[in-house]
C-alpha cells in the first residue's frame, strides 16, 4: 500500500553541523511533499514544502531536495542551532490536487543538537 | 488571529464515556481535518471536511464522528471511548485542498487517555 518511510528515527548532531533527514515514498503519483517541525507539547508546524515539478527549494538554513525517479526526498538543515531540536515529519500527498487527495506522514525523526 | 484552537488540552475518560473534542479556526479556511498521533506511527487521518456541510472519512474513522455546521468549527466526537483511542489528537486547517497547500496549520493538540 501507500507509505512514506523516514530515516533516521533519531539524529544527534553537534551545534553548527548539518543535519539530513531522508524520506522515500511508494506512490509515483505523489505531487506535494511538506515537512513539519514538532516541538515538545506542541502541534506540527509546516516549515517547508516542495512540489513535484521542482528539484530543490531553500529557505534560509533549511532546504529540501526531491528525486522523483528514485521517489526520494530529503530535508537539510545547515548551521544547526539548539532551537532546531525537535521531531521532524515528512509527508507526501497522493492523488493529485483534488480535495480527496491523501496525505501520508512519515514516522518522524527526533533531532537533538549537542552544544 | 488565534489560528487553530483546540480544547481541551488534556482529558481522561472512562471506557464507554462519550465526549467532544473542539476545534476552531479564525482564518476562514475551507479545509479542516482531524489526526491522531501515536508513538512511532506518525499522524493518521481520522476525518476531514472541505467546507461547511461536507465531511468524509480518513484512514482511521471507526469510533469517531464529525460535523461541520460552520466554516470555523469542526468538532470530533467519541461516542463510546475505548482504551485504543488513547492518543494525541490534532486538528489542522488549510485555505483550500485543491490548491496544493495542505495541512498548513495545526492546533496544539488534545492528549486523551481512556482508562
Coordinates of N, CA, C and O in Angstrom, one line a residue, chain B residues 5-9 19-23 34 109-110:
Chain B
X5 N -7.5 26.6 17.2 CA -7.6 26.4 18.7 C -8.3 25.1 19.0 O -9.4 24.8 18.5
X6 N -7.7 24.3 19.8 CA -8.2 23.0 20.3 C -8.5 23.1 21.8 O -7.7 23.6 22.5
X7 N -9.6 22.5 22.1 CA -10.0 22.3 23.6 C -10.6 21.0 23.8 O -11.4 20.5 22.9
X8 N -10.4 20.3 24.9 CA -9.4 20.7 26.0 C -8.0 20.3 25.6 O -7.8 19.6 24.5
X9 N -7.0 20.6 26.4 CA -5.7 20.2 26.1 C -5.4 18.8 26.6 O -4.6 18.0 26.1
X19 N -17.4 12.0 24.5 CA -17.0 13.4 24.7 C -16.8 14.0 23.3 O -16.7 13.3 22.3
X20 N -16.7 15.3 23.3 CA -16.4 16.0 22.0 C -15.1 16.8 22.2 O -15.0 17.6 23.1
X21 N -14.2 16.7 21.2 CA -13.0 17.5 21.1 C -13.4 18.7 20.2 O -13.8 18.5 19.1
X22 N -13.1 19.9 20.7 CA -13.4 21.0 19.9 C -12.2 21.5 19.1 O -11.1 21.4 19.5
X23 N -12.6 22.1 17.9 CA -11.5 22.7 17.1 C -12.2 23.9 16.4 O -13.3 23.8 15.8
X34 N -8.9 16.1 11.1 CA -8.5 15.6 12.4 C -7.5 14.4 12.2 O -7.8 13.6 11.4
X109 N -3.1 20.5 20.0 CA -3.3 19.1 20.4 C -4.2 18.9 21.6 O -4.2 19.7 22.5
X110 N -4.8 17.7 21.7 CA -5.6 17.2 22.9 C -5.0 15.9 23.2 O -5.1 15.0 22.4

